[in-house]
Amino acid sequence: MSYGIKARVLRSVASIAMIAALGSPAIADELFYVSGAVGRAVENFPALVKPWEDATGHTVTMVPMPASTSDQFGQYRLWLAAGTSDIDLFQTDVIWAPQLADHFVDLTEAAKDIAPKHFPSIIESQTVGGKLVALPIFTDAPALYYRRDLLEKYGVAVPKTWAEMTTAAQTIQDGERAEGKAEFWGFVWQGNAYEGLTCNALEWVKSHGGGQVVEPDGTISINNPNAIAALEQAKTWVDTISPGGVLAYQEEEARGVWQTGNAAFMRNWPYAYGLGNGDDSAVKGLFEVTTLPTGGDNPTSAATLGGWNVAVSKYSTKQEAAISLALYLADVEAQKQRALMESNLTTIVSLYDDTDIAAAQPIIPQWKDVFLQAVPRPSAPTLGKYNEVSAKFWSAVHATLSGNGSAAENLELLELELTELKGDAW
C-alpha cells in the first residue's frame, strides 16, 4: 500500500485517539461484520477494508445475511438479545436505530471529527436519546429506471405520472412481445411481503397525496381515499405490465429481469445502476433513471429514504478495533470507494463534487434530484413499534395486490390494527 493511501486511512481513524495502535497493534484482532448480501457488496468488501487492514494490522470477516431486510432485522434482534460477542459490527438500515439503540456503543465522542462531514439529517436519524448509535456509510433513495432505446423506438415520453408509466409500459410490452419476446414485461418492482413492499407502497400512497401511513405527530393516516386509489392502481399492474411473480420479487429478482433486457421500467435503488452498466449486462448503455412518478393530480414524487449505517455492538470484546473500523467505513476514503465500486450514494456532502466519482459514476450527481424527493418511513413516530407497523402495512398491501380483499377493506382493517397497536401512545 502506498504511503499516500495509508496516510489518508490513518487520518480517517485518528479521531478515536488510538493512532499509536494503528501501525503495529500489540494484538491483531479479527473482527466479524454482518451485512446484507445485495449486488456485489460481499465480493467488494475485502477490497473496501484492505486499506484499513493494512494500516492497522487487524482483519475483518464479513458474515453475509439474507437480502431481505426483514430477515436481517429478525436475526439481528436474536443475536443482540442474547448478548452475543461473536459479532463486532452490524450494518444497519436507516430505520433501525430507535429499536436497536440499547445494544450499540455511543459513537458521539469517537466520531466528533467525522460527523460534521455528513448530511445533518442522516446523522440525526442515527441519534437516539442524545447518543450517536451508528455512523452512515451510504444513503439510498430509489428511482425509476427506464430503457431509453425502447422509449425512443415506440415514441414514448419519459413518464411523469404513474398513469403515464402504466400506458408506456403496456405500449412497449405489447410491441416487444409482437416481435417474439414472450418474456418481456413493462414494469418490475418489489412486491414480496417484506420491508421492500412497505417502501414501494409508501411511494405510491405518498405520491397520490395519501400521507405517510403514520404522520410525524403519530396520527394514523393510512385509511383515506387517495391511499385506496394508489393501491388499486398498483393492483392493476399485476399480471398485466408486471408478472404475477412480482408478488414474490425483492430487489434482486427485479434487477434480474431488468438486467437481462426483459423490462421497460424498473423501480430500484442506486446499486442497480452500476450493475446495469456492467459488461455482463444486456442493458449496458441503454437506460437512464428519473424521479419516481407522481400520482393522480398530486404533483409530488416520493422516494423512500433508505441508507445503511455501521454500528458497534456493546457486547463486542474488541470494541477499540471495531470503532476504528466503523470510523474508517464512514469516512471519505471508504465512502468514495463504495461510490466508485457500487454506485452507492455517499452521505458525505463534499463527495458529490468529487471529479473521480462524477467521471466513473455520473449518475451520483444526478441522484441529487431523487434524494431531494425522499420521504422517511414512519420509524421516528412509531419508535420501537415500527417493525410491527411496517409488517401490518405490507401485509395489507400484499393482500390487496393478491386479490384478497379490496384496498378499502384492507386499509380499514389496517387502521383498526394500528390503532390497537398504538394504544395510548406509540
Short mmCIF file of C-alpha atoms in Angstrom, two decimals:
data_model
loop_
_atom_site.label_atom_id
_atom_site.label_comp_id
_atom_site.label_asym_id
_atom_site.label_seq_id
_atom_site.Cartn_x
_atom_site.Cartn_y
_atom_site.Cartn_z
CA MET A 1 0.00 0.00 0.00
CA SER A 2 1.35 3.43 -0.92
CA TYR A 3 2.29 5.96 1.75
CA GLY A 4 -0.41 8.33 0.44
CA ILE A 5 -3.23 5.84 0.85
CA LYS A 6 -2.00 4.73 4.26
CA ALA A 7 -1.77 8.34 5.42
CA ARG A 8 -5.37 9.00 4.38
CA VAL A 9 -6.52 5.90 6.25
CA LEU A 10 -4.64 6.95 9.36
CA ARG A 11 -6.18 10.41 9.22
CA SER A 12 -9.65 8.89 8.86
CA VAL A 13 -9.30 6.90 12.08
CA ALA A 14 -7.24 9.33 14.13
CA SER A 15 -10.32 10.77 15.84
CA ILE A 16 -10.50 7.89 18.31
CA ALA A 17 -7.12 8.77 19.83
CA MET A 18 -5.52 5.42 19.21
CA ILE A 19 -3.24 6.34 16.36
CA ALA A 20 -0.31 4.59 18.00
CA ALA A 21 -2.09 1.27 17.74
CA LEU A 22 -2.79 1.52 14.03
CA GLY A 23 0.63 0.72 12.66
CA SER A 24 1.55 -2.36 14.64
CA PRO A 25 -1.07 -3.37 17.23
CA ALA A 26 0.04 -5.42 20.22
CA ILE A 27 -2.74 -7.86 19.39
CA ALA A 28 -4.13 -8.16 15.88
CA ASP A 29 -7.88 -8.59 16.22
CA GLU A 30 -10.13 -10.43 13.80
CA LEU A 31 -13.43 -8.61 13.56
CA PHE A 32 -16.74 -10.01 12.35
CA TYR A 33 -19.06 -7.71 10.44
CA VAL A 34 -22.60 -8.63 9.38
CA SER A 35 -24.24 -7.18 6.30
CA GLY A 36 -26.96 -7.92 3.78
CA ALA A 37 -25.92 -9.62 0.55
CA VAL A 38 -27.22 -7.31 -2.19
CA GLY A 39 -25.50 -6.64 -5.51
CA ARG A 40 -21.72 -7.01 -5.21
CA ALA A 41 -21.39 -5.81 -1.62
CA VAL A 42 -19.98 -9.11 -0.37
CA GLU A 43 -17.44 -9.63 -3.13
CA ASN A 44 -16.29 -5.99 -2.95
CA PHE A 45 -15.91 -5.93 0.83
CA PRO A 46 -12.33 -7.30 1.02
CA ALA A 47 -11.07 -4.54 -1.29
CA LEU A 48 -13.06 -1.95 0.66
CA VAL A 49 -11.46 -2.80 4.01
CA LYS A 50 -7.97 -3.72 2.80
CA PRO A 51 -6.51 -0.21 3.32
CA TRP A 52 -7.75 -0.23 6.91
CA GLU A 53 -6.42 -3.77 7.48
CA ASP A 54 -3.02 -2.76 6.07
CA ALA A 55 -2.90 0.33 8.25
CA THR A 56 -3.99 -1.31 11.50
CA GLY A 57 -2.90 -4.94 11.30
CA HIS A 58 -6.42 -6.08 12.16
CA THR A 59 -8.55 -8.23 9.84
CA VAL A 60 -12.26 -8.25 9.04
CA THR A 61 -14.54 -11.10 8.02
CA MET A 62 -17.93 -10.29 6.56
CA VAL A 63 -20.81 -12.51 7.62
CA PRO A 64 -23.36 -12.22 4.78
CA MET A 65 -27.02 -12.08 5.67
CA PRO A 66 -30.15 -12.71 3.55
CA ALA A 67 -31.00 -9.95 1.10
CA SER A 68 -34.35 -9.40 2.85
CA THR A 69 -34.01 -6.59 5.37
CA SER A 70 -36.87 -8.10 7.37
CA ASP A 71 -34.97 -11.36 7.75
CA GLN A 72 -31.81 -9.45 8.65
CA PHE A 73 -33.55 -7.47 11.36
CA GLY A 74 -35.03 -10.61 12.89
CA GLN A 75 -31.61 -12.26 13.09
CA TYR A 76 -30.00 -9.11 14.50
CA ARG A 77 -32.57 -8.97 17.28
CA LEU A 78 -31.88 -12.59 18.21
CA TRP A 79 -28.12 -12.05 18.37
CA LEU A 80 -28.37 -8.80 20.29
CA ALA A 81 -31.00 -10.05 22.72
CA ALA A 82 -28.66 -12.95 23.51
CA GLY A 83 -25.77 -10.52 24.06
CA THR A 84 -23.54 -12.42 21.65
CA SER A 85 -19.94 -11.29 21.44
CA ASP A 86 -19.38 -13.17 18.16
CA ILE A 87 -20.40 -10.16 16.03
CA ASP A 88 -18.47 -6.91 16.43
CA LEU A 89 -20.16 -4.64 13.90
CA PHE A 90 -23.63 -4.57 12.41
CA GLN A 91 -24.58 -2.92 9.13
CA THR A 92 -27.93 -1.35 9.94
CA ASP A 93 -30.86 0.05 7.99
CA VAL A 94 -31.68 3.72 8.48
CA ILE A 95 -34.93 2.79 10.26
CA TRP A 96 -33.44 0.51 12.91
CA ALA A 97 -31.69 2.99 15.21
CA PRO A 98 -34.63 3.57 17.62
CA GLN A 99 -35.21 -0.16 18.02
CA LEU A 100 -31.63 -1.36 18.50
CA ALA A 101 -30.00 1.64 20.20
CA ASP A 102 -29.65 -0.02 23.60
CA HIS A 103 -27.36 -2.68 22.12
CA PHE A 104 -24.86 -0.34 20.42
CA VAL A 105 -21.87 1.72 21.55
CA ASP A 106 -22.33 5.50 21.71
CA LEU A 107 -20.06 6.88 18.96
CA THR A 108 -20.65 10.57 19.65
CA GLU A 109 -17.19 11.33 21.01
CA ALA A 110 -15.30 8.99 18.68
CA ALA A 111 -17.00 10.48 15.60
CA LYS A 112 -16.82 14.15 16.59
CA ASP A 113 -14.47 14.95 13.68
CA ILE A 114 -16.31 12.80 11.14
CA ALA A 115 -19.96 13.57 11.89
CA PRO A 116 -19.87 17.17 10.54
CA LYS A 117 -18.89 15.86 7.09
CA HIS A 118 -22.23 14.08 6.68
CA PHE A 119 -25.71 15.33 5.84
CA PRO A 120 -27.04 16.54 9.21
CA SER A 121 -30.42 14.83 8.71
CA ILE A 122 -28.73 11.44 8.35
CA ILE A 123 -26.63 11.90 11.49
CA GLU A 124 -29.82 12.94 13.27
CA SER A 125 -31.58 9.78 12.09
CA GLN A 126 -28.93 7.67 13.87
CA THR A 127 -29.01 9.67 17.09
CA VAL A 128 -31.26 8.22 19.80
CA GLY A 129 -31.58 9.83 23.23
CA GLY A 130 -28.59 12.03 22.52
CA LYS A 131 -26.39 9.05 21.58
CA LEU A 132 -24.98 8.51 18.09
CA VAL A 133 -25.53 4.75 17.80
CA ALA A 134 -24.50 4.21 14.17
CA LEU A 135 -22.45 6.00 11.52
CA PRO A 136 -23.74 6.43 7.97
CA ILE A 137 -21.82 4.64 5.23
CA PHE A 138 -24.12 5.28 2.25
CA THR A 139 -27.58 6.61 1.67
CA ASP A 140 -30.33 5.46 -0.65
CA ALA A 141 -33.35 6.70 -2.50
CA PRO A 142 -34.97 4.72 -5.32
CA ALA A 143 -35.63 5.93 -8.83
CA LEU A 144 -37.48 4.85 -11.96
CA TYR A 145 -35.12 3.10 -14.36
CA TYR A 146 -36.21 3.23 -17.99
CA ARG A 147 -34.98 1.84 -21.29
CA ARG A 148 -34.06 4.94 -23.27
CA ASP A 149 -33.76 2.95 -26.50
CA LEU A 150 -37.23 1.47 -26.19
CA LEU A 151 -38.89 4.76 -25.33
CA GLU A 152 -37.33 6.17 -28.49
CA LYS A 153 -38.32 3.11 -30.53
CA TYR A 154 -42.01 3.43 -29.60
CA GLY A 155 -42.15 7.22 -29.45
CA VAL A 156 -42.94 7.24 -25.74
CA ALA A 157 -42.05 10.16 -23.47
CA VAL A 158 -40.43 9.70 -20.07
CA PRO A 159 -43.48 9.29 -17.82
CA LYS A 160 -44.25 11.90 -15.19
CA THR A 161 -47.23 10.15 -13.55
CA TRP A 162 -47.98 6.55 -12.62
CA ALA A 163 -50.80 6.57 -15.18
CA GLU A 164 -48.38 7.65 -17.92
CA MET A 165 -45.92 4.96 -16.81
CA THR A 166 -48.66 2.32 -16.97
CA THR A 167 -49.62 3.29 -20.52
CA ALA A 168 -45.99 3.49 -21.67
CA ALA A 169 -45.15 0.12 -20.11
CA GLN A 170 -48.10 -1.55 -21.83
CA THR A 171 -47.24 0.01 -25.19
CA ILE A 172 -43.63 -1.16 -25.06
CA GLN A 173 -44.54 -4.58 -23.71
CA ASP A 174 -47.08 -5.15 -26.49
CA GLY A 175 -44.58 -4.08 -29.13
CA GLU A 176 -41.74 -6.24 -27.85
CA ARG A 177 -43.94 -9.30 -27.48
CA ALA A 178 -45.21 -8.82 -31.01
CA GLU A 179 -41.59 -9.19 -32.08
CA GLY A 180 -41.35 -12.54 -30.30
CA LYS A 181 -40.09 -11.55 -26.83
CA ALA A 182 -42.63 -13.53 -24.86
CA GLU A 183 -40.90 -12.94 -21.50
CA PHE A 184 -40.75 -9.18 -21.84
CA TRP A 185 -42.54 -7.10 -19.19
CA GLY A 186 -43.44 -3.45 -18.88
CA PHE A 187 -42.55 -2.83 -15.23
CA VAL A 188 -40.75 -4.72 -12.47
CA TRP A 189 -40.61 -3.76 -8.79
CA GLN A 190 -40.56 -5.31 -5.31
CA GLY A 191 -43.88 -6.93 -4.42
CA ASN A 192 -42.89 -9.56 -1.88
CA ALA A 193 -44.39 -9.26 1.62
CA TYR A 194 -41.38 -7.64 3.33
CA GLU A 195 -39.91 -4.22 4.10
CA GLY A 196 -39.30 -3.55 0.42
CA LEU A 197 -43.04 -3.59 -0.24
CA THR A 198 -43.51 -1.03 2.53
CA CYS A 199 -41.08 1.19 0.62
CA ASN A 200 -42.83 0.73 -2.74
CA ALA A 201 -46.31 1.19 -1.29
CA LEU A 202 -45.31 4.25 0.74
CA GLU A 203 -44.16 5.85 -2.53
CA TRP A 204 -47.45 5.06 -4.26
CA VAL A 205 -49.51 6.36 -1.36
CA LYS A 206 -47.44 9.50 -0.69
CA SER A 207 -47.32 10.41 -4.39
CA HIS A 208 -51.12 10.19 -4.54
CA GLY A 209 -51.47 12.56 -1.58
CA GLY A 210 -52.36 9.72 0.76
CA GLY A 211 -49.92 10.57 3.56
CA GLN A 212 -47.17 8.52 5.18
CA VAL A 213 -49.16 5.75 6.92
CA VAL A 214 -48.40 7.29 10.31
CA GLU A 215 -47.68 11.01 10.30
CA PRO A 216 -44.79 12.69 12.15
CA ASP A 217 -47.13 13.63 15.01
CA GLY A 218 -48.20 9.98 15.44
CA THR A 219 -51.56 10.28 13.67
CA ILE A 220 -52.63 7.14 11.81
CA SER A 221 -53.50 8.41 8.33
CA ILE A 222 -53.45 5.40 6.03
CA ASN A 223 -57.21 4.83 5.64
CA ASN A 224 -58.09 7.54 3.12
CA PRO A 225 -59.39 7.75 -0.49
CA ASN A 226 -56.03 8.72 -2.00
CA ALA A 227 -54.24 5.78 -0.40
CA ILE A 228 -57.01 3.46 -1.60
CA ALA A 229 -56.68 4.80 -5.15
CA ALA A 230 -52.91 4.30 -5.08
CA LEU A 231 -53.16 0.63 -4.10
CA GLU A 232 -55.97 -0.10 -6.53
CA GLN A 233 -53.85 1.35 -9.34
CA ALA A 234 -50.86 -0.80 -8.36
CA LYS A 235 -53.11 -3.86 -8.25
CA THR A 236 -53.88 -3.39 -11.96
CA TRP A 237 -50.19 -3.88 -12.80
CA VAL A 238 -50.06 -7.47 -11.58
CA ASP A 239 -50.42 -9.93 -14.45
CA THR A 240 -50.67 -7.08 -16.97
CA ILE A 241 -47.48 -4.99 -17.19
CA SER A 242 -45.86 -6.88 -14.32
CA PRO A 243 -45.55 -10.67 -13.99
CA GLY A 244 -47.74 -12.43 -11.43
CA GLY A 245 -44.49 -13.49 -9.81
CA VAL A 246 -43.73 -9.87 -8.94
CA LEU A 247 -45.59 -10.56 -5.70
CA ALA A 248 -42.54 -12.62 -4.68
CA TYR A 249 -39.91 -10.21 -6.04
CA GLN A 250 -37.33 -8.45 -3.92
CA GLU A 251 -34.65 -6.12 -5.27
CA GLU A 252 -32.50 -8.78 -6.88
CA GLU A 253 -35.38 -10.56 -8.63
CA ALA A 254 -36.49 -7.29 -10.20
CA ARG A 255 -32.91 -6.49 -11.22
CA GLY A 256 -32.52 -9.94 -12.74
CA VAL A 257 -35.44 -9.38 -15.12
CA TRP A 258 -34.31 -5.85 -15.91
CA GLN A 259 -30.64 -6.61 -16.46
CA THR A 260 -31.36 -9.44 -18.89
CA GLY A 261 -33.23 -6.93 -21.04
CA ASN A 262 -36.73 -8.14 -20.23
CA ALA A 263 -38.34 -5.00 -18.80
CA ALA A 264 -39.06 -1.45 -19.96
CA PHE A 265 -39.21 0.12 -16.48
CA MET A 266 -37.90 -0.83 -13.06
CA ARG A 267 -38.16 0.70 -9.60
CA ASN A 268 -34.92 0.10 -7.72
CA TRP A 269 -32.12 1.57 -5.62
CA PRO A 270 -28.86 3.18 -6.84
CA TYR A 271 -26.80 -0.03 -6.54
CA ALA A 272 -28.57 -1.40 -9.63
CA TYR A 273 -27.23 1.39 -11.82
CA GLY A 274 -23.60 0.32 -11.78
CA LEU A 275 -24.52 -3.34 -12.20
CA GLY A 276 -26.83 -2.49 -15.09
CA ASN A 277 -23.89 -0.92 -16.89
CA GLY A 278 -21.58 -3.86 -16.24
CA ASP A 279 -20.02 -5.83 -19.07
CA ASP A 280 -22.34 -8.77 -18.36
CA SER A 281 -25.49 -6.66 -18.63
CA ALA A 282 -27.82 -6.81 -21.61
CA VAL A 283 -28.91 -3.21 -20.97
CA LYS A 284 -25.47 -1.62 -20.66
CA GLY A 285 -25.62 1.91 -22.04
CA LEU A 286 -29.31 1.62 -22.92
CA PHE A 287 -31.03 3.06 -19.86
CA GLU A 288 -31.46 6.16 -17.74
CA VAL A 289 -33.09 6.99 -14.43
CA THR A 290 -35.62 9.61 -13.40
CA THR A 291 -37.59 10.52 -10.30
CA LEU A 292 -40.44 8.18 -9.45
CA PRO A 293 -43.77 9.22 -10.98
CA THR A 294 -46.41 11.31 -9.28
CA GLY A 295 -49.89 10.02 -8.58
CA GLY A 296 -53.25 11.36 -9.65
CA ASP A 297 -53.45 15.15 -9.72
CA ASN A 298 -50.88 15.44 -6.94
CA PRO A 299 -47.60 16.87 -8.27
CA THR A 300 -45.46 15.14 -5.64
CA SER A 301 -42.89 12.48 -6.41
CA ALA A 302 -41.95 10.34 -3.43
CA ALA A 303 -38.86 8.18 -2.99
CA THR A 304 -38.42 6.24 0.24
CA LEU A 305 -35.40 7.39 2.22
CA GLY A 306 -33.07 4.47 2.64
CA GLY A 307 -29.48 4.09 3.59
CA TRP A 308 -27.13 1.94 5.59
CA ASN A 309 -25.02 2.57 8.65
CA VAL A 310 -22.46 0.76 10.77
CA ALA A 311 -22.91 0.18 14.49
CA VAL A 312 -20.56 -1.31 17.07
CA SER A 313 -22.01 -3.94 19.36
CA LYS A 314 -21.68 -3.15 23.04
CA TYR A 315 -21.16 -6.89 23.55
CA SER A 316 -18.03 -6.96 21.38
CA THR A 317 -14.81 -7.78 23.21
CA LYS A 318 -12.84 -5.87 20.54
CA GLN A 319 -14.52 -2.50 20.72
CA GLU A 320 -11.44 -0.35 20.10
CA ALA A 321 -10.70 -2.05 16.79
CA ALA A 322 -14.40 -2.13 15.92
CA ILE A 323 -14.81 1.61 16.50
CA SER A 324 -11.70 2.22 14.39
CA LEU A 325 -13.24 0.23 11.53
CA ALA A 326 -16.61 1.99 11.89
CA LEU A 327 -14.91 5.37 11.61
CA TYR A 328 -12.96 4.27 8.54
CA LEU A 329 -16.08 2.93 6.79
CA ALA A 330 -17.96 6.16 7.49
CA ASP A 331 -15.18 8.48 6.32
CA VAL A 332 -14.17 9.83 2.92
CA GLU A 333 -11.80 7.05 1.78
CA ALA A 334 -14.26 4.15 2.13
CA GLN A 335 -17.32 6.13 1.04
CA LYS A 336 -15.52 7.14 -2.14
CA GLN A 337 -14.57 3.50 -2.79
CA ARG A 338 -18.20 2.41 -2.33
CA ALA A 339 -19.36 5.10 -4.73
CA LEU A 340 -16.83 4.05 -7.37
CA MET A 341 -17.31 0.28 -6.99
CA GLU A 342 -21.04 0.01 -6.31
CA SER A 343 -22.57 3.40 -7.29
CA ASN A 344 -23.68 3.86 -3.68
CA LEU A 345 -24.82 7.36 -2.79
CA THR A 346 -22.42 8.93 -0.35
CA THR A 347 -23.58 10.62 2.85
CA ILE A 348 -20.59 12.97 2.77
CA VAL A 349 -21.57 16.28 1.22
CA SER A 350 -18.19 17.10 -0.34
CA LEU A 351 -18.07 13.85 -2.35
CA TYR A 352 -20.95 14.98 -4.56
CA ASP A 353 -18.42 17.36 -6.12
CA ASP A 354 -15.66 14.75 -6.42
CA THR A 355 -14.40 14.63 -10.01
CA ASP A 356 -13.37 10.96 -9.84
CA ILE A 357 -16.87 9.93 -8.74
CA ALA A 358 -18.52 12.15 -11.35
CA ALA A 359 -16.36 10.61 -14.09
CA ALA A 360 -16.79 6.98 -13.03
CA GLN A 361 -20.39 7.17 -11.77
CA PRO A 362 -22.06 10.17 -13.41
CA ILE A 363 -25.38 9.01 -12.02
CA ILE A 364 -24.39 10.00 -8.47
CA PRO A 365 -24.53 13.78 -9.02
CA GLN A 366 -27.77 13.23 -10.96
CA TRP A 367 -29.29 11.40 -7.98
CA LYS A 368 -29.48 14.65 -6.04
CA ASP A 369 -32.92 15.35 -7.57
CA VAL A 370 -34.13 11.92 -6.45
CA PHE A 371 -32.71 12.39 -2.98
CA LEU A 372 -34.47 15.75 -2.61
CA GLN A 373 -37.82 13.90 -3.00
CA ALA A 374 -37.01 11.37 -0.30
CA VAL A 375 -39.74 10.59 2.24
CA PRO A 376 -38.93 8.86 5.55
CA ARG A 377 -40.71 5.74 6.68
CA PRO A 378 -42.67 6.28 9.92
CA SER A 379 -39.98 4.83 12.18
CA ALA A 380 -39.48 8.02 14.21
CA PRO A 381 -43.12 8.49 15.33
CA THR A 382 -43.72 4.77 15.96
CA LEU A 383 -40.38 4.20 17.77
CA GLY A 384 -39.97 0.61 18.96
CA LYS A 385 -43.19 -0.48 17.28
CA TYR A 386 -42.11 0.43 13.76
CA ASN A 387 -41.42 -3.11 12.60
CA GLU A 388 -44.90 -4.22 13.66
CA VAL A 389 -46.40 -1.19 11.92
CA SER A 390 -44.47 -1.93 8.74
CA ALA A 391 -45.37 -5.64 8.79
CA LYS A 392 -49.07 -4.83 9.17
CA PHE A 393 -48.83 -2.29 6.34
CA TRP A 394 -47.04 -4.55 3.88
CA SER A 395 -49.42 -7.40 4.74
CA ALA A 396 -52.44 -5.23 3.92
CA VAL A 397 -50.83 -4.09 0.69
CA HIS A 398 -49.82 -7.61 -0.33
CA ALA A 399 -53.33 -8.87 0.35
CA THR A 400 -54.72 -6.14 -1.88
CA LEU A 401 -52.28 -6.83 -4.71
CA SER A 402 -53.02 -10.56 -4.44
CA GLY A 403 -56.79 -10.01 -4.76
CA ASN A 404 -57.53 -10.91 -1.14
CA GLY A 405 -59.93 -8.10 -0.41
CA SER A 406 -60.17 -4.59 -1.81
CA ALA A 407 -57.85 -1.74 -0.86
CA ALA A 408 -60.72 -0.07 1.00
CA GLU A 409 -61.41 -3.21 3.05
CA ASN A 410 -57.76 -3.90 3.81
CA LEU A 411 -56.91 -0.33 4.78
CA GLU A 412 -59.92 -0.07 7.04
CA LEU A 413 -58.75 -3.22 8.84
CA LEU A 414 -55.19 -1.88 8.92
CA GLU A 415 -56.36 1.32 10.60
CA LEU A 416 -58.05 -0.72 13.32
CA GLU A 417 -54.95 -2.86 13.83
CA LEU A 418 -52.65 0.16 14.05
CA THR A 419 -54.99 1.91 16.46
CA GLU A 420 -54.93 -1.13 18.73
CA LEU A 421 -51.15 -1.37 18.44
CA LYS A 422 -50.74 2.32 19.28
CA GLY A 423 -52.88 2.23 22.41
CA ASP A 424 -52.44 5.44 24.36
CA ALA A 425 -49.16 6.21 22.63
CA TRP A 426 -46.55 4.69 20.38
#
